[in-house]
Coordinates of C-alpha atoms in Angstrom, one line a residue:
M415 CA 46.0 4.4 -12.7
T416 CA 42.3 4.3 -11.9
R417 CA 39.8 4.3 -14.7
R418 CA 36.9 6.7 -14.6
R419 CA 33.6 4.9 -15.0
R420 CA 31.9 6.1 -18.2
R421 CA 28.4 7.2 -17.9
S422 CA 26.0 5.6 -20.3
R423 CA 24.4 8.1 -22.6
L424 CA 20.7 8.7 -22.2
P425 CA 18.5 7.8 -25.2
E426 CA 17.4 11.1 -26.8
G427 CA 13.8 11.9 -27.6
E428 CA 10.5 10.7 -26.2
F429 CA 9.4 7.1 -25.8
E430 CA 6.0 5.4 -25.2
A431 CA 5.2 3.2 -22.2
S432 CA 2.2 1.5 -20.7
I433 CA 2.2 1.8 -16.9
D434 CA 1.5 -1.4 -15.0
D435 CA 1.8 -0.3 -11.4
I436 CA 2.8 2.4 -8.9
A437 CA 6.0 2.0 -6.9
H438 CA 6.8 3.3 -3.5
G439 CA 7.7 6.9 -4.1
G440 CA 4.8 7.5 -6.4
R441 CA 6.4 6.7 -9.8
G442 CA 4.7 4.6 -12.4
V443 CA 6.3 1.3 -13.2
A444 CA 6.6 0.1 -16.8
R445 CA 8.6 -2.5 -18.7
V446 CA 10.4 -0.9 -21.6
G447 CA 12.5 -3.3 -23.6
D448 CA 12.2 -6.0 -20.9
K449 CA 13.6 -3.6 -18.3
A450 CA 11.8 -2.0 -15.4
T451 CA 11.4 1.7 -15.9
F452 CA 10.2 4.0 -13.1
I453 CA 8.5 7.1 -14.6
Q454 CA 7.7 10.2 -12.6
G455 CA 4.2 11.6 -13.1
A456 CA 2.6 8.4 -14.5
L457 CA -0.2 6.4 -13.0
A458 CA -1.1 2.8 -13.2
G459 CA -3.2 1.9 -16.3
E460 CA -1.9 4.9 -18.3
R461 CA -0.2 5.1 -21.6
V462 CA 2.4 7.9 -21.6
M463 CA 5.3 9.4 -23.5
F464 CA 8.4 9.9 -21.4
R465 CA 12.0 10.9 -21.6
Y466 CA 14.9 9.1 -19.8
I467 CA 16.6 10.9 -16.9
K468 CA 18.7 8.0 -15.6
R469 CA 19.9 4.6 -16.7
K470 CA 21.0 1.8 -14.3
R471 CA 22.1 -1.8 -15.0
S472 CA 18.9 -3.3 -13.6
Y473 CA 16.4 -0.4 -14.1
D474 CA 15.9 2.9 -15.8
E475 CA 14.2 6.2 -14.7
G476 CA 12.1 8.6 -16.7
V477 CA 9.7 11.5 -16.5
T478 CA 6.3 11.8 -18.1
T479 CA 6.2 14.3 -21.0
Q480 CA 2.7 13.6 -22.3
V481 CA -0.3 11.5 -21.1
L482 CA -1.8 9.6 -24.0
D483 CA -4.4 7.7 -22.1
A484 CA -5.2 9.0 -18.6
A485 CA -6.2 7.0 -15.6
P486 CA -9.6 7.8 -13.9
E487 CA -7.8 9.0 -10.8
R488 CA -5.7 11.6 -12.6
I489 CA -6.4 15.2 -11.6
Q490 CA -4.9 18.6 -12.4
P491 CA -2.2 19.5 -9.8
R492 CA -3.3 22.4 -7.7
C493 CA 0.2 23.9 -7.2
P494 CA 1.7 25.9 -10.2
H495 CA 5.2 24.8 -9.1
Y496 CA 4.3 21.0 -9.0
A497 CA 6.3 20.2 -12.1
I498 CA 9.6 21.3 -10.5
C499 CA 9.2 21.2 -6.7
G500 CA 10.2 18.1 -4.8
G501 CA 8.0 18.9 -1.9
C502 CA 5.1 16.8 -3.4
S503 CA 5.0 13.9 -5.8
L504 CA 1.4 12.8 -6.0
Q505 CA -0.7 16.0 -6.7
H506 CA -1.6 14.5 -10.1
M507 CA -3.5 11.7 -8.3
A508 CA -6.9 12.2 -6.5
P509 CA -6.5 12.1 -2.7
A510 CA -8.6 9.0 -2.3
A511 CA -6.4 7.2 -4.8
Q512 CA -3.3 8.4 -3.1
I513 CA -4.2 6.8 0.2
A514 CA -5.4 3.6 -1.5
A515 CA -1.9 3.4 -3.2
K516 CA -0.2 3.9 0.2
Q517 CA -2.3 1.2 1.8
A518 CA -1.3 -1.1 -1.1
V519 CA 2.4 -0.2 -0.5
L520 CA 2.1 -1.1 3.2
L521 CA 0.4 -4.5 2.6
D522 CA 2.8 -5.4 -0.2
N523 CA 5.8 -4.6 2.1
L524 CA 4.3 -6.8 4.8
R525 CA 3.7 -9.7 2.4
Q526 CA 7.0 -9.4 0.5
L527 CA 9.5 -8.3 3.1
G528 CA 8.0 -9.5 6.4
K529 CA 6.2 -12.6 5.0
V530 CA 3.2 -11.6 7.2
E531 CA -0.4 -10.5 6.7
A532 CA -2.7 -8.6 9.0
A533 CA -5.8 -10.3 10.2
Q534 CA -7.6 -7.0 9.9
I535 CA -7.0 -4.0 7.5
L536 CA -7.8 -0.8 9.3
P537 CA -9.6 2.0 7.5
P538 CA -7.2 4.8 6.6
L539 CA -7.0 7.9 8.7
V540 CA -7.3 11.0 6.5
N541 CA -7.7 14.8 6.8
D542 CA -10.9 16.7 6.1
S543 CA -8.7 18.7 3.8
P544 CA -5.3 17.6 2.3
W545 CA -4.0 21.1 2.0
G546 CA -2.2 23.5 4.3
Y547 CA -1.5 20.8 6.8
R548 CA 2.3 21.1 7.3
R549 CA 3.2 22.9 10.6
K550 CA 6.8 21.6 10.5
A551 CA 9.1 22.0 7.6
R552 CA 12.7 22.9 6.6
L553 CA 13.0 25.2 3.6
G554 CA 16.1 25.7 1.6
V555 CA 17.4 29.3 1.0
K556 CA 19.7 30.3 -1.9
W557 CA 20.9 33.6 -3.2
V558 CA 21.1 33.3 -7.0
P559 CA 22.9 36.2 -8.7
K560 CA 21.8 35.2 -12.2
K561 CA 18.2 35.6 -11.2
G562 CA 18.9 38.6 -8.9
K563 CA 16.8 37.0 -6.1
V564 CA 16.8 34.7 -3.2
L565 CA 15.0 31.4 -3.6
V566 CA 13.1 30.0 -0.6
G567 CA 11.4 26.6 -0.7
F568 CA 11.8 22.9 -1.1
R569 CA 14.4 21.4 -3.3
E570 CA 13.7 20.8 -7.0
R571 CA 12.6 17.2 -7.8
G572 CA 15.6 15.0 -8.1
S573 CA 18.0 17.9 -7.5
S574 CA 19.8 19.7 -4.7
K575 CA 18.8 23.0 -6.1
V576 CA 16.2 25.2 -4.3
A577 CA 13.0 25.4 -6.3
D578 CA 11.9 28.9 -7.4
L579 CA 8.5 29.1 -5.5
S580 CA 6.1 31.9 -4.9
E581 CA 3.6 29.8 -2.8
C582 CA 3.2 26.3 -1.3
H583 CA -0.2 24.7 -0.9
V584 CA 0.9 22.0 1.6
L585 CA 2.5 24.3 4.1
H586 CA 0.2 26.0 6.6
P587 CA -1.0 29.2 4.9
R588 CA 0.8 31.3 7.5
V589 CA 4.0 30.4 5.7
G590 CA 2.8 28.9 2.4
R591 CA 1.4 32.2 1.2
I592 CA 4.5 34.4 2.1
L593 CA 7.3 32.6 0.3
S594 CA 7.8 35.6 -2.1
Q595 CA 7.9 38.0 0.9
L596 CA 10.4 35.7 2.6
S597 CA 12.5 35.8 -0.6
E598 CA 12.4 39.6 -0.6
L599 CA 13.2 39.8 3.1
I600 CA 16.4 37.7 2.8
G601 CA 17.3 39.6 -0.4
E602 CA 17.4 42.8 1.6
L603 CA 19.8 41.5 4.3
T604 CA 23.5 42.2 4.4
I605 CA 24.2 38.4 4.5
R606 CA 21.6 37.4 1.9
D607 CA 24.1 34.8 0.6
R608 CA 24.8 33.4 4.1
V609 CA 21.3 32.3 5.2
A610 CA 21.2 28.6 4.5
Q611 CA 17.7 27.5 5.5
I612 CA 14.5 28.5 7.3
E613 CA 12.9 26.0 9.6
M614 CA 9.2 26.4 10.4
A615 CA 7.6 25.2 13.6
M616 CA 3.9 25.9 14.5
D617 CA 1.7 25.0 17.4
D618 CA -2.1 25.4 17.3
E619 CA -1.8 29.2 16.9
R620 CA 1.7 30.5 16.8
C621 CA 4.4 30.3 14.1
V622 CA 8.2 30.3 14.6
L623 CA 10.7 30.7 11.8
I624 CA 14.3 29.7 12.6
F625 CA 16.8 31.5 10.3
R626 CA 20.0 29.5 9.9
N627 CA 22.7 32.2 9.6
L628 CA 26.2 31.3 8.6
E629 CA 27.5 34.7 9.6
P630 CA 26.2 37.2 12.2
F631 CA 23.2 39.4 11.2
S632 CA 23.8 43.2 11.3
E633 CA 21.6 45.4 13.5
G634 CA 19.8 46.5 10.4
D635 CA 19.2 42.9 9.5
L636 CA 17.8 42.1 12.9
A637 CA 15.5 45.1 12.6
R638 CA 14.2 43.8 9.3
L639 CA 13.6 40.4 10.7
R640 CA 11.7 41.9 13.7
A641 CA 9.5 44.1 11.5
F642 CA 8.8 41.1 9.2
G643 CA 7.7 39.0 12.2
E644 CA 5.4 41.7 13.4
A645 CA 3.8 42.2 10.0
H646 CA 3.1 38.5 9.3
G647 CA 2.5 37.1 12.8
I648 CA 5.8 35.3 12.8
V649 CA 8.2 34.8 15.8
P650 CA 11.8 34.9 14.4
Y651 CA 14.5 32.7 15.9
L652 CA 18.1 32.6 14.9
Q653 CA 20.5 29.6 14.5
P654 CA 24.1 30.7 14.1
G655 CA 25.5 27.2 14.7
G656 CA 24.3 23.7 15.6
P657 CA 20.8 22.8 16.8
D658 CA 21.7 23.8 20.4
T659 CA 22.3 27.4 19.3
V660 CA 18.6 28.0 18.3
A661 CA 17.4 31.1 20.2
P662 CA 14.7 33.7 19.9
L663 CA 15.6 37.0 18.2
D664 CA 13.8 38.7 21.1
P665 CA 13.9 36.6 24.4
P666 CA 12.1 34.9 25.9
G667 CA 10.5 33.8 22.6
V668 CA 7.3 31.7 22.7
D669 CA 6.1 28.7 24.6
L670 CA 4.8 26.4 21.8
R671 CA 2.1 24.0 22.7
Y672 CA -0.3 21.6 21.0
R673 CA -3.6 20.2 22.4
L674 CA -4.9 16.6 22.4
P675 CA -8.5 17.6 23.1
S676 CA -10.0 14.1 23.4
E677 CA -7.6 13.5 26.3
G678 CA -7.7 17.0 27.8
L679 CA -3.9 17.4 27.4
E680 CA -1.6 20.2 26.3
L681 CA 2.0 19.4 25.4
A682 CA 4.8 22.0 25.2
F683 CA 7.7 21.8 22.8
L684 CA 10.6 23.8 21.5
P685 CA 10.8 25.0 17.9
G686 CA 13.6 22.5 17.1
D687 CA 11.9 19.5 18.8
F688 CA 10.5 16.6 16.8
T689 CA 6.7 16.8 16.6
Q690 CA 4.4 15.5 14.0
V691 CA 3.9 17.8 11.0
N692 CA 0.2 17.2 10.6
T693 CA -1.7 18.3 13.8
E694 CA -5.1 16.9 12.8
I695 CA -3.8 13.5 11.8
N696 CA -1.7 13.3 14.9
R697 CA -4.8 13.8 17.0
C698 CA -6.6 11.1 15.1
M699 CA -3.6 8.9 15.4
V700 CA -3.4 9.3 19.2
D701 CA -7.1 8.5 19.4
R702 CA -6.7 5.4 17.4
A703 CA -3.7 4.3 19.4
M704 CA -5.8 4.7 22.6
Q705 CA -8.6 2.6 21.1
M706 CA -6.2 -0.2 19.9
L707 CA -4.2 -0.4 23.1
A708 CA -7.2 0.1 25.3
P709 CA -5.2 1.2 28.4
S710 CA -6.7 0.4 31.8
A711 CA -5.8 0.8 35.5
S712 CA -4.3 -2.7 35.6
D713 CA -1.9 -2.0 32.7
R714 CA 1.9 -1.3 32.9
I715 CA 2.9 0.2 29.6
L716 CA 6.3 0.9 28.0
D717 CA 6.5 3.7 25.4
L718 CA 9.8 3.5 23.4
F719 CA 11.0 6.5 21.3
C720 CA 8.5 8.6 23.3
G721 CA 9.6 12.1 22.3
V722 CA 7.8 14.9 24.2
G723 CA 5.2 12.4 25.4
N724 CA 2.8 12.4 22.5
F725 CA 1.5 8.9 23.3
T726 CA 2.9 8.5 26.8
L727 CA 0.7 11.1 28.4
P728 CA -2.6 10.0 26.8
L729 CA -1.7 6.4 27.9
A730 CA -1.0 7.6 31.5
R731 CA -4.5 9.1 31.6
H732 CA -5.9 5.6 31.7
A733 CA -3.1 3.1 32.6
G734 CA -1.8 2.2 36.0
Q735 CA 1.8 3.0 35.2
V736 CA 3.6 4.2 32.0
S737 CA 7.4 4.5 31.4
G738 CA 8.7 6.5 28.4
V739 CA 12.1 6.1 26.9
E740 CA 13.8 8.5 24.4
G741 CA 17.4 9.0 23.2
D742 CA 17.2 12.8 23.2
A743 CA 17.7 14.2 26.8
G744 CA 16.1 17.5 25.9
L745 CA 12.9 15.7 24.7
V746 CA 12.9 13.6 27.9
Q747 CA 13.0 16.8 30.0
R748 CA 10.1 18.3 27.9
A749 CA 8.1 15.1 28.5
R750 CA 8.7 15.3 32.2
D751 CA 7.6 18.9 32.2
N752 CA 4.5 18.0 30.2
A753 CA 3.6 15.3 32.7
A754 CA 3.9 17.8 35.5
R755 CA 2.0 20.4 33.5
N756 CA -0.9 18.0 33.1
G757 CA -0.9 16.7 36.6
L758 CA 0.2 13.1 35.8
D759 CA 2.2 11.3 38.5
N760 CA 1.9 7.7 37.2
V761 CA 4.5 8.2 34.4
D762 CA 8.3 8.4 34.4
F763 CA 10.8 9.0 31.7
F764 CA 14.3 7.8 30.9
T765 CA 17.0 8.8 28.5
A766 CA 18.6 5.9 26.6
N767 CA 19.9 5.4 23.1
L768 CA 17.8 2.5 21.9
Y769 CA 20.1 1.6 19.1
E770 CA 23.1 0.9 21.3
V771 CA 23.8 -1.6 24.1
L772 CA 21.6 -0.4 27.0
E773 CA 23.1 0.6 30.3
P774 CA 21.4 -0.7 33.5
A775 CA 18.3 1.4 34.2
A776 CA 15.2 1.1 36.3
W777 CA 12.9 0.6 33.4
L778 CA 14.9 -2.4 32.1
D779 CA 14.2 -4.3 35.3
R780 CA 10.4 -3.8 35.2
S781 CA 7.7 -5.9 33.6
F782 CA 5.2 -4.5 31.2
N783 CA 2.1 -6.1 29.7
K784 CA 1.7 -3.5 26.9
A785 CA 4.1 -1.5 24.8
L786 CA 4.1 1.2 22.1
L787 CA 6.9 1.8 19.7
D788 CA 7.2 5.0 17.5
P789 CA 10.7 4.7 16.0
P790 CA 12.3 6.8 13.3
R791 CA 12.7 5.6 9.7
S792 CA 15.4 3.0 10.7
G793 CA 12.8 1.0 12.7
A794 CA 13.0 -0.7 16.1
E795 CA 14.9 -4.0 15.4
P796 CA 17.4 -3.5 18.3
V797 CA 14.7 -3.5 21.0
L798 CA 12.3 -6.2 19.7
A799 CA 13.9 -9.2 21.4
M800 CA 13.6 -7.6 24.9
L801 CA 9.8 -7.1 24.6
P802 CA 8.7 -10.7 25.2
A803 CA 11.3 -11.0 28.0
M804 CA 9.6 -8.0 29.7
G805 CA 6.2 -9.7 29.5
V806 CA 4.8 -7.5 26.7
E807 CA 1.6 -9.2 25.4
T808 CA 0.2 -6.4 23.3
L809 CA 2.3 -4.2 21.1
L810 CA 1.4 -1.2 19.1
Y811 CA 3.9 -0.1 16.4
I812 CA 3.7 3.4 14.8
S813 CA 5.9 3.6 11.6
C814 CA 7.0 6.3 9.3
Y815 CA 8.5 3.8 6.8
P816 CA 6.8 0.7 5.6
G817 CA 10.0 -1.2 4.7
T818 CA 11.3 -1.2 8.3
L819 CA 7.8 -1.9 9.7
A820 CA 7.6 -4.9 7.5
R821 CA 11.0 -6.2 8.5
D822 CA 10.2 -5.7 12.2
A823 CA 6.8 -7.3 11.7
G824 CA 8.5 -10.4 10.3
L825 CA 10.8 -10.6 13.2
L826 CA 8.0 -10.1 15.8
V827 CA 5.9 -12.9 14.1
H828 CA 8.5 -15.4 13.0
E829 CA 11.1 -15.0 15.8
H830 CA 9.4 -13.5 18.9
G831 CA 6.0 -15.2 19.0
Y832 CA 3.6 -12.4 18.1
R833 CA 0.8 -12.3 15.6
L834 CA -0.2 -9.3 13.5
V835 CA -3.7 -8.5 14.5
S836 CA -4.3 -5.3 12.4
A837 CA -2.6 -2.7 10.3
G838 CA -3.4 0.4 8.3
V839 CA -2.1 3.7 7.0
M840 CA -2.5 7.3 8.1
D841 CA -2.2 10.2 5.6
M842 CA 0.3 12.2 7.6
F843 CA 1.8 13.7 4.4
P844 CA -0.9 14.1 1.7
H845 CA 0.4 14.6 -1.9
T846 CA 3.7 12.9 -1.0
A847 CA 4.8 9.3 -1.2
H848 CA 5.4 9.2 2.6
V849 CA 3.6 6.3 4.2
E850 CA 2.7 6.5 7.9
S851 CA 1.4 3.2 9.4
I852 CA 0.0 1.7 12.5
A853 CA 0.1 -2.0 13.4
L854 CA -1.1 -4.0 16.4
F855 CA 0.6 -7.2 17.5
Q856 CA -0.6 -9.8 20.1
K857 CA 1.5 -12.4 21.8
E858 CA 0.5 -15.9 20.8
G859 CA -1.5 -17.6 23.6
A860 CA -2.0 -14.3 25.5

């Protein structure tokens, strides 16, 4: 007979703590009774009261209930739902302090995990305004009979429940200001309890909302969705199954595009495609990448995890030849179409799962003197060893997770003969603990 593990009871009441540091994730770090305690809503240098929400063998977790001594960088959160919504975790910290904390997280990861240090720390890339920046998001939807309403929004902090929101200040205002109207819309549908999520996708001007329906909409439902779209400047799409079932309510839908003005480029994408959530930071990021890699007519550049060509096409504006590789065949087709749309014929694209053993392909037999990597959260470890064998002397790494960047930086420096020239952060997700980074590596002796 198996024994059920007994949960340790949480201490009741409130407790005092002095916060020593900020951990990745935005929680304050304190030592309470010689045990590390991670406290939501607390900042370094503060003295707070907190209550326990979780106890582990090696650490505890808590949430701030009162700030006794506030840090200078503490501010009043702008959003009225901040206390419950998990969409943000740093609204209580001034934006300049947020990005400084993210820079510290990156540098600490590089030192502690990768055992490397950058010769130069880059100035952070930040938005003019840290509000209304999200043009891509996935919102939960839940009919709650006890409340007599449909909830539309992000999940509650530390919970799978959908937060009860009326507005969101980090979503683009086109959607952030109409959460209550979306709630009312779904509540009027015949399948109000069978709409699972709403995915938002915006280009520079247009907004698509993809409604994930677990059962077919009635004709009356479709009429309501259509009228809602017309009233709010929204283009409704439906998703009755997997990602390949996404389709416009009224074909042909819209051709979403975003511009990279400094390069004179326009890139098309489908509503379900991966694109960066923060258009302004993405433009700044592309510009910085061009400055750091400095492509010229003599360069042969490899772009791995290339998506719809976000970096590939700007590189092709200046380089002799560029090859983009991506695991999603649909994204590869969009990248090819984008190259043709922009009149670029010195770039080609290939479909390959870069996390598996690679099948023979034309790009694998080529030599490249420069490369750009923009991998997902899991990093780029499987492809690192082939880069020096291809002749890559200069490598630019774009990262959405500092832990895997630090791991890969350690491998590049200690095993593959590169040095870390420069690194810095980009505020792709203000008010969250998400850390977007950029790092430049140079082959020793090159």
